[in-house]
Each structure stands twice: as C-alpha cells, then as structure tokens.
Short mmCIF file of C-alpha atoms in Angstrom, two decimals:
data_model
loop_
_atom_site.label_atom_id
_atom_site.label_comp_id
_atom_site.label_asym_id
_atom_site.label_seq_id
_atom_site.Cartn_x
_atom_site.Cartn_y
_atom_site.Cartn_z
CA UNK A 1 -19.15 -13.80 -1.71
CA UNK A 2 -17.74 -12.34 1.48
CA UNK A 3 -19.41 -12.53 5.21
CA UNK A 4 -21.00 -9.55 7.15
CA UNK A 5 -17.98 -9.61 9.34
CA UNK A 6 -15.53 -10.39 6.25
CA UNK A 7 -16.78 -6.75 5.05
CA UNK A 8 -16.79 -5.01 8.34
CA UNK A 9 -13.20 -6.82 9.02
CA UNK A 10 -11.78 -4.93 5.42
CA UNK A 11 -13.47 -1.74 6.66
CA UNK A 12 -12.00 -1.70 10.02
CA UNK A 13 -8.36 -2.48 8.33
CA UNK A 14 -8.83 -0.19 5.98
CA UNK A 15 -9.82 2.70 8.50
CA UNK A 16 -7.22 1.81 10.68
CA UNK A 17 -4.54 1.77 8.00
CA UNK A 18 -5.21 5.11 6.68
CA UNK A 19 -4.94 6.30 9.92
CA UNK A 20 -2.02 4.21 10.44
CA UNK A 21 -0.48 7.25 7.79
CA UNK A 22 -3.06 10.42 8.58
CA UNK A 23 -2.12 10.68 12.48
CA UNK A 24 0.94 11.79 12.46
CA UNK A 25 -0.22 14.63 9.49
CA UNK A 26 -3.29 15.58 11.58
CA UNK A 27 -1.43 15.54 15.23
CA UNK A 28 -3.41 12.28 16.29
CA UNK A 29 -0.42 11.21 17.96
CA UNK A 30 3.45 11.32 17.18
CA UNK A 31 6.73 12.19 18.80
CA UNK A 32 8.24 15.72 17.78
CA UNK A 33 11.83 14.74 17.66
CA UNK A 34 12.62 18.53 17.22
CA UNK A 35 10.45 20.02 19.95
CA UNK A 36 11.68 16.54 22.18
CA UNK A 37 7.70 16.07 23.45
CA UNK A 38 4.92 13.81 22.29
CA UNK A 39 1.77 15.37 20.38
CA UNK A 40 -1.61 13.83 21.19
CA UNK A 41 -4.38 15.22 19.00
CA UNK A 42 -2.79 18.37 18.68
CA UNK A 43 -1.89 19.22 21.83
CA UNK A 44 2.01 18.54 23.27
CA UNK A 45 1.82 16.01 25.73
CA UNK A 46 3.92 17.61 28.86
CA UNK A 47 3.54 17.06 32.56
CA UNK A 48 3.53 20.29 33.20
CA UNK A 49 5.36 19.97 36.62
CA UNK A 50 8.14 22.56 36.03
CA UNK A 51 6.23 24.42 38.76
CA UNK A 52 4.83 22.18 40.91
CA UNK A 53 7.13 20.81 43.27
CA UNK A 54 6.17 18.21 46.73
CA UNK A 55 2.99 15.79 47.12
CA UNK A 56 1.20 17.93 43.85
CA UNK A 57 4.04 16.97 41.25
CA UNK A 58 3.17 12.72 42.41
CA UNK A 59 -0.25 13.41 42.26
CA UNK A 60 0.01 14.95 38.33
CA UNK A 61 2.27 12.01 37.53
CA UNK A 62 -0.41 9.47 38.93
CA UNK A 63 -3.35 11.16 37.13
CA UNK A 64 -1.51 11.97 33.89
CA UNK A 65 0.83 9.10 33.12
CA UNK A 66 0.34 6.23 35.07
CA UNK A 67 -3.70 6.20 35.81
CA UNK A 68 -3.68 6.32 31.54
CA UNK A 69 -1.20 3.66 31.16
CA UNK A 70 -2.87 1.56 33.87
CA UNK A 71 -6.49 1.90 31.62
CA UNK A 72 -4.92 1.21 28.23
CA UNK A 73 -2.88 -2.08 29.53
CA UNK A 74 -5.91 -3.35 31.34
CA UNK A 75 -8.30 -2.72 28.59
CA UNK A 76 -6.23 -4.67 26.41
CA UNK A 77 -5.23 -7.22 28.64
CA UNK A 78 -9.15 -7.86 28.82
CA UNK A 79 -9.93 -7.56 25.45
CA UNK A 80 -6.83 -10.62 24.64
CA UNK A 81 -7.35 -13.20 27.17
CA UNK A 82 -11.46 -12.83 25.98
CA UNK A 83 -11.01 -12.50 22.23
CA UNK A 84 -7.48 -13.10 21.56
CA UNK A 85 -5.21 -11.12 18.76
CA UNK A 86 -8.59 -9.26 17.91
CA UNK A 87 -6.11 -6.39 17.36
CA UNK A 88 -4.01 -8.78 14.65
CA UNK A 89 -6.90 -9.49 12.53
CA UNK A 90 -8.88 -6.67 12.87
CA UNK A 91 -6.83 -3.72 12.66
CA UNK A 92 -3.49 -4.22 12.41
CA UNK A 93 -1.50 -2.43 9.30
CA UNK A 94 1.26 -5.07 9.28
CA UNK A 95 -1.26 -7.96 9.29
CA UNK A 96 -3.20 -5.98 6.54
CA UNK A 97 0.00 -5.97 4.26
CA UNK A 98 0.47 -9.66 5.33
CA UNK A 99 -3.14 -10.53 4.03
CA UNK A 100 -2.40 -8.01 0.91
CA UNK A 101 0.68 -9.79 -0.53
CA UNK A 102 -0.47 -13.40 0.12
CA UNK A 103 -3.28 -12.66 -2.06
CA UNK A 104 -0.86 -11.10 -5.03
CA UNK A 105 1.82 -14.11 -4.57
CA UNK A 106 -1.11 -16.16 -4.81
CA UNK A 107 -2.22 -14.42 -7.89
CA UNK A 108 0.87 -14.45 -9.74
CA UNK A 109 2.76 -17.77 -8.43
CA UNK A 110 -0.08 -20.38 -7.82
CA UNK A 111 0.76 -19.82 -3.83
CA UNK A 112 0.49 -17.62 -0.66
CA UNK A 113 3.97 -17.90 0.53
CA UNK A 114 7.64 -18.53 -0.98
CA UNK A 115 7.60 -21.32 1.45
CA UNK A 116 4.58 -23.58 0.02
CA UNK A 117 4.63 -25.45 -3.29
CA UNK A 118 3.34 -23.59 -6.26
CA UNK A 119 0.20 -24.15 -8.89
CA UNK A 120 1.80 -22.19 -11.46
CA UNK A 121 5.37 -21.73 -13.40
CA UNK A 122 7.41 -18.83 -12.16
CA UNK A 123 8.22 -16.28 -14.21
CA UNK A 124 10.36 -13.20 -14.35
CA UNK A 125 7.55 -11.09 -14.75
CA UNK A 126 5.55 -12.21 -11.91
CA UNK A 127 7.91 -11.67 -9.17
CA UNK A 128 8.89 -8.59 -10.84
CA UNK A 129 5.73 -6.83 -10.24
CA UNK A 130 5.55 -8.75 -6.48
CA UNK A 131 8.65 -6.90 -5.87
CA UNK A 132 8.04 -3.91 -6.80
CA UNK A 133 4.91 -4.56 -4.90
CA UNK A 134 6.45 -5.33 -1.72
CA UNK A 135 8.80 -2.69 -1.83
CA UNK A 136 6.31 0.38 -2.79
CA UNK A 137 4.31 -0.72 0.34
CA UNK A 138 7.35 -0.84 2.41
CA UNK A 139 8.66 2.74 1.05
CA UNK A 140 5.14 4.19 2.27
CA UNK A 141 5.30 3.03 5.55
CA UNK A 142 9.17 4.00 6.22
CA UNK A 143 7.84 7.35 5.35
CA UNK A 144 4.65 7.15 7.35
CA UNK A 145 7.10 5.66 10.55
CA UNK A 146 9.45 8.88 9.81
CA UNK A 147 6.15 11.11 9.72
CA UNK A 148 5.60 9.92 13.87
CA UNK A 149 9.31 11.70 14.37
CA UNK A 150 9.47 14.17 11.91
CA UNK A 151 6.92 16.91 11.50
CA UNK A 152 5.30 15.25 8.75
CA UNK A 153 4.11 18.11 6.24
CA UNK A 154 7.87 19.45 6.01
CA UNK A 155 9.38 15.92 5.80
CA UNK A 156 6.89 15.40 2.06
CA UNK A 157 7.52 18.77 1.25
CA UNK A 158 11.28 18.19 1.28
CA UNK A 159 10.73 14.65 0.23
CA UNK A 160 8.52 16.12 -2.75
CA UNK A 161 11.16 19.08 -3.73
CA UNK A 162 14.22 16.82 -2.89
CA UNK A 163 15.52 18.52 -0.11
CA UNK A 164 15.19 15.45 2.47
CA UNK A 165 18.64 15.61 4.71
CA UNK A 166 20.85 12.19 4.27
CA UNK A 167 20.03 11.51 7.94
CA UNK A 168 16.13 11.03 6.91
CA UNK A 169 17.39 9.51 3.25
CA UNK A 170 19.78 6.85 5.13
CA UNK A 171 16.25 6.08 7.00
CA UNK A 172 13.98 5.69 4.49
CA UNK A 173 16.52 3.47 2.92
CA UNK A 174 17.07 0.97 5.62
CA UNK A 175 13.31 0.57 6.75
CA UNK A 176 12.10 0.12 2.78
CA UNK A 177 14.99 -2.96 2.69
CA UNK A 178 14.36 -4.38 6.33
CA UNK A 179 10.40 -3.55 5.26
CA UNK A 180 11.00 -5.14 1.77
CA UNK A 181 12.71 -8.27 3.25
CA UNK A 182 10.32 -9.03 5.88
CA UNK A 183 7.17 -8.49 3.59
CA UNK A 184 8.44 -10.92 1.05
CA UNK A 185 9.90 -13.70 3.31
CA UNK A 186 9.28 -13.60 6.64
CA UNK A 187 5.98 -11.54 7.36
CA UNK A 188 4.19 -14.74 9.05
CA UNK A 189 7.50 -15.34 10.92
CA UNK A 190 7.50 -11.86 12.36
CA UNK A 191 3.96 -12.18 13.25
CA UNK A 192 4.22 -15.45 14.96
CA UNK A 193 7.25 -14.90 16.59
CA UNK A 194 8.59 -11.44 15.98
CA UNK A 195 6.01 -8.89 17.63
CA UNK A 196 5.66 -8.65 20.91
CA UNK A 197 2.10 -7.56 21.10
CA UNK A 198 1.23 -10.64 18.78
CA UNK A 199 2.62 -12.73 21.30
CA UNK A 200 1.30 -10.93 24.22
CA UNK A 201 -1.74 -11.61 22.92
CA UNK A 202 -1.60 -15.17 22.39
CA UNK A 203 -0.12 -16.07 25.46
CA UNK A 204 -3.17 -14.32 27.24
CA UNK A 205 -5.69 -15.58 25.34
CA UNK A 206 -4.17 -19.25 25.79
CA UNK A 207 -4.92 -18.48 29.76
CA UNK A 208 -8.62 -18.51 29.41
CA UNK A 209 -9.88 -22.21 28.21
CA UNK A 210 -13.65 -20.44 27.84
CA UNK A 211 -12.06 -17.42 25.41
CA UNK A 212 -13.46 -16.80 21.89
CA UNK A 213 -11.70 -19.34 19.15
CA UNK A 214 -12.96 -21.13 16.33
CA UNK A 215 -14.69 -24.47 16.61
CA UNK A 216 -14.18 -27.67 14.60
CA UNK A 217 -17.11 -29.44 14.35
CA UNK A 218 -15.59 -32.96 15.18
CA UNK A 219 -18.67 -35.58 14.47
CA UNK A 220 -18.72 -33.83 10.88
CA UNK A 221 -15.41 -34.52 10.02
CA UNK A 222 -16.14 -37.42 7.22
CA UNK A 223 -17.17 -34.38 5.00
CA UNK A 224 -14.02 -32.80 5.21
CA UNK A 225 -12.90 -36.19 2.66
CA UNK A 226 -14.39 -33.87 -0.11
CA UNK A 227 -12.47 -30.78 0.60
CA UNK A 228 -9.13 -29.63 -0.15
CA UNK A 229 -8.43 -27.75 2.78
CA UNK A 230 -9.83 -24.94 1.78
CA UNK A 231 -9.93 -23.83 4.95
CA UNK A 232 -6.51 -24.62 6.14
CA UNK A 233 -4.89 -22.49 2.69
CA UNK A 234 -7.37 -19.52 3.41
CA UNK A 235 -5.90 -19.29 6.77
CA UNK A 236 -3.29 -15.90 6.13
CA UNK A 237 -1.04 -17.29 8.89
CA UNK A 238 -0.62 -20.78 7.66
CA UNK A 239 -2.28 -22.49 10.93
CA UNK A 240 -4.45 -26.29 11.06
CA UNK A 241 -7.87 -24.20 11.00
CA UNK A 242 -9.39 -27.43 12.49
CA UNK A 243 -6.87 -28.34 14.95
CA UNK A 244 -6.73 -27.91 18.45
CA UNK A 245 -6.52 -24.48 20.16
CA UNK A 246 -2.80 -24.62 21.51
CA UNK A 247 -1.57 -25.56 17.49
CA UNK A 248 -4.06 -22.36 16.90
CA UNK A 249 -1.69 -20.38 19.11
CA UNK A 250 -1.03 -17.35 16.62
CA UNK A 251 -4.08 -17.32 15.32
CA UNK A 252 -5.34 -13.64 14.76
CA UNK A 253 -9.40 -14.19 15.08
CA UNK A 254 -10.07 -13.32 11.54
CA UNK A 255 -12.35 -15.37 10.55
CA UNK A 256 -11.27 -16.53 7.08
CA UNK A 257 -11.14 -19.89 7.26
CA UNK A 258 -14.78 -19.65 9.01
CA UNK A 259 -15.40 -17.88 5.25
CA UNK A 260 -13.66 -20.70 3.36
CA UNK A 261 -15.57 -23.83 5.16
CA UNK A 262 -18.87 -21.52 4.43
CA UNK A 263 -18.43 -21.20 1.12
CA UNK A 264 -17.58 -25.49 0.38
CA UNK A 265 -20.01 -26.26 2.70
CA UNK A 266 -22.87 -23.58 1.37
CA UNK A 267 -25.42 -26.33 -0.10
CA UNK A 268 -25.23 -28.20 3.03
CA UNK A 269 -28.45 -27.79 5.25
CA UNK A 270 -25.79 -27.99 8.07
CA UNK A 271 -23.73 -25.59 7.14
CA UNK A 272 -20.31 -24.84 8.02
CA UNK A 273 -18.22 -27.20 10.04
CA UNK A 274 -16.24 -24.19 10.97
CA UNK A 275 -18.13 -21.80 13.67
CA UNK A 276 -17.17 -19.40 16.64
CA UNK A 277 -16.84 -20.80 19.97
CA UNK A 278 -16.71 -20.33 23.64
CA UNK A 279 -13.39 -22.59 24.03
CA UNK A 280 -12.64 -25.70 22.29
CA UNK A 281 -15.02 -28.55 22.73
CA UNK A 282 -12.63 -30.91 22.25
CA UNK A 283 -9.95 -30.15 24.58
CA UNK A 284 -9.22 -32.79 26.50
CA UNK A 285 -5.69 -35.17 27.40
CA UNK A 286 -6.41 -37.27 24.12
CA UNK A 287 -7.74 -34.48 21.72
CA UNK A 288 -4.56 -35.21 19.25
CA UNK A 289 -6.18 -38.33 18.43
CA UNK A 290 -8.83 -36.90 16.82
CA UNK A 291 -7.32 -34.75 14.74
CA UNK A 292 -5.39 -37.65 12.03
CA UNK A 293 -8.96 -38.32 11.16
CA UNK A 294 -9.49 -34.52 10.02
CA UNK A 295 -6.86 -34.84 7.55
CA UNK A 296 -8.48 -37.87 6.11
CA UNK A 297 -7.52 -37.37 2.11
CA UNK A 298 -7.77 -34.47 0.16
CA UNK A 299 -9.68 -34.00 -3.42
CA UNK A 300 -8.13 -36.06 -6.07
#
C-alpha cells in the first residue's frame, strides 16, 4: 500500500506531465519559431523597447528580463541546496518515464534495468511490447518538444491529415530514436550524468551538510540480515539507499526506498529503519566503515 506522500508524489508527476504536453496547446509557454518570439500564457513575450531608447530601454531590460531570471535562479538555487533534486522526483517528465519503464522491464524481464541480472527468462514477446513501449512514449514527447516550436494545433492537424513538412517528419524521427535509445538503455545514465539541472542540483544540495536526505538508522542495522534489499532495488536510480550521503549524490528525494523499508519493516513497533533527515547522522572521516556491516547477507 502506498504512503501519503507516495500518492501526492504520482499526483504531482502526473499534473506536471500533462502539462509537460498541454502548455504549449494552451500558450502556457513555448517559442513561436514562425512569429521568432516566446509566448507566455498567451501573451508574446517582447521587450517592447522598439521605442524607448536611453536610461528607459536599461530600466525595461532590468525589470523584464533580468529581475525574472534573477527570482527563478534564486528560488531554485534555494529550493536544491535545502531539499535537493526535489524537482527530479517530484515533477520531472523524464524521471516519470524513468520510474514508468523500470516498473514494465521489471514486469516483463524479472528486472528494472538491462544492466542488472534477471528473475525471469527473456522472451521475444516481452521486449517486444517494452519496445514498442519505449518508443510510443518517446514518439509523444518528440511531438510534444515540436509543439514548444511549432504552433501546436496546426502541427496535429497536419500530423493527423498527413500533411506534416519533411523538415518536422525528419524531427520527429530523430528525437523518437535518440528518445527510444535513451529510455531503454541509458535513462539513469542521462539522469546521473547527462542533465544539467540534475547535476546542478546535486552539487548544491551536497553544499549544505544540514539539507533534507534520507537517514539510515545505523544501530538497527542487524535487521537489515532479514531483508533483501528491498530498499536498495526500489530505489529508481539504482543508488545504496542506506549508504552515506556523497554515494547518495543523484539521488532525486523520492522517497521510495523510505516506502520499501516501511513496508518489510511494517510489524516492527520501530518501524522503518529508513526516515527523512536533517543531514546524515553518520557523516563523519570513518563513516565507510560502517557501511560493510549494512550489507551483512541477504535472504537465502
């Protein structure tokens, strides 16, 4: 059974994905390639300076571009080095598809990644239908990435009647395989080590010893003799859920492995050994020596 914030978490993905697609169709935000301007809930984002010349053209500049820009960084340079990749794990559409397809390869091959050893016998069958998977999802967003240059109810309609020009065909094409290739094999690569903001992120968050991270609950650790790292295979970007916080460096705040420790642990009057902390209790020069006993055996 999930968590509270396991729910509101697939909410706030959700919401956030379909906008991910809506905004460009209801003017939320895109670039007009055709007009040459930016559109920003409806209205065309222009400076409007054309006839403002002298000291008034640098003050319009300063209120309309940079004063924004100077808000949106430092809200989110706050929000990282406090919570970390809050953004990853709780809204993100590329970490939503990650999360999506480790839970069908898991389904149909015993096993969350192409990388990990398998519980089950491959078949043609199964990676059929996690190809065709991988690639539907990656054919919607190339078209909802072309909808935040093209105006998006003529690009469908010419999609829809087959009138899309080769320039937007030879597009579609080369995001769905690039999409394709990186949801299949290398979607916890490209999160890790691929997008910028990810990393932006971490390296903030890894700034402030007192930011938000989960806790392993160290003088507990015999139980973890019983488990079978549950915790450590729910974990959607493959990190030591009970390690340290720098070998936790991409982790995206989501909570799952907080949900996985729950649910092994949920007849224990203690609870969880798994919890949300205000930096990592253990951080110290000799902290790797504590983790070997962690790892202690895992369910025969």
């Amino acid at each position: 059974m999930k968590q509270p914030s396991q729910r509101i978490r697939t909410l706030t993905r959700s919401a956030f994905f379909a906008l991910f697609l809506v905004a460009p169709v209801l003017d939320v935000f895109r670039y007009d390639l055709t007009a040459g301007h930016f559109v920003i809930f409806t209205y065309p984002l222009s400076l409007g300076l054309e006839s403002i010349q002298g000291n008034d053209a640098a003050v319009q500049i300063l209120l309309r571009v940079l004063l924004p820009a100077v808000i949106l960084i430092t809200a989110g340079i706050w929000i990282a080095y406090r919570f970390g990749r809050l953004y990853c794990g709780w809204l993100c559409p590329h970490f939503s598809v990650v999360e999506l397809i480790n839970g069908r390869m898991q389904k149909l091959l015993g096993r969350p990644t192409i990388w990990e050893a398998g519980s089950k016998p491959h078949s043609i069958s199964s990676w059929l239908i996690l190809v065709t998977v991988a690639v539907l999802i990656a054919f919607i967003w190339a078209i909802g990435l072309l909808g935040y240059l093209l105006p998006p109810l003529t690009l469908y309609s010419d999609l829809l009647s087959g009138e899309l020009g080769f320039t937007s065909w030879l597009f579609l094409g080369v995001a769905t395989t690039l999409f394709s290739i990186d949801f299949l094999f290398a979607r916890h690569l490209f999160c890790k080590f691929g997008c910028a903001l990810g990393v932006f992120q971490s390296l903030v968050w890894m700034m402030n010893p007192k930011a938000l991270m989960v806790s392993f609950d160290a003088q507990r650790a015999a139980l973890c003799k019983d488990c079978d790292k549950a915790c450590d295979k729910a974990c959607p970007m493959r990190l030591p859920a009970r390690s340290i916080k720098r070998k936790k460096f991409t982790c995206t705040q989501c909570s799952e492995c907080i949900q996985a420790c729950n649910e092994v642990q949920k007849d224990n009057p203690d609870g969880s050994l798994l919890h949300w902390g205000n930096g990592d209790p253990r951080r110290s020069a000799d902290a790797d020596k504590i983790i070997p006993s962690v790892d202690i055996g895992a369910r025969k």
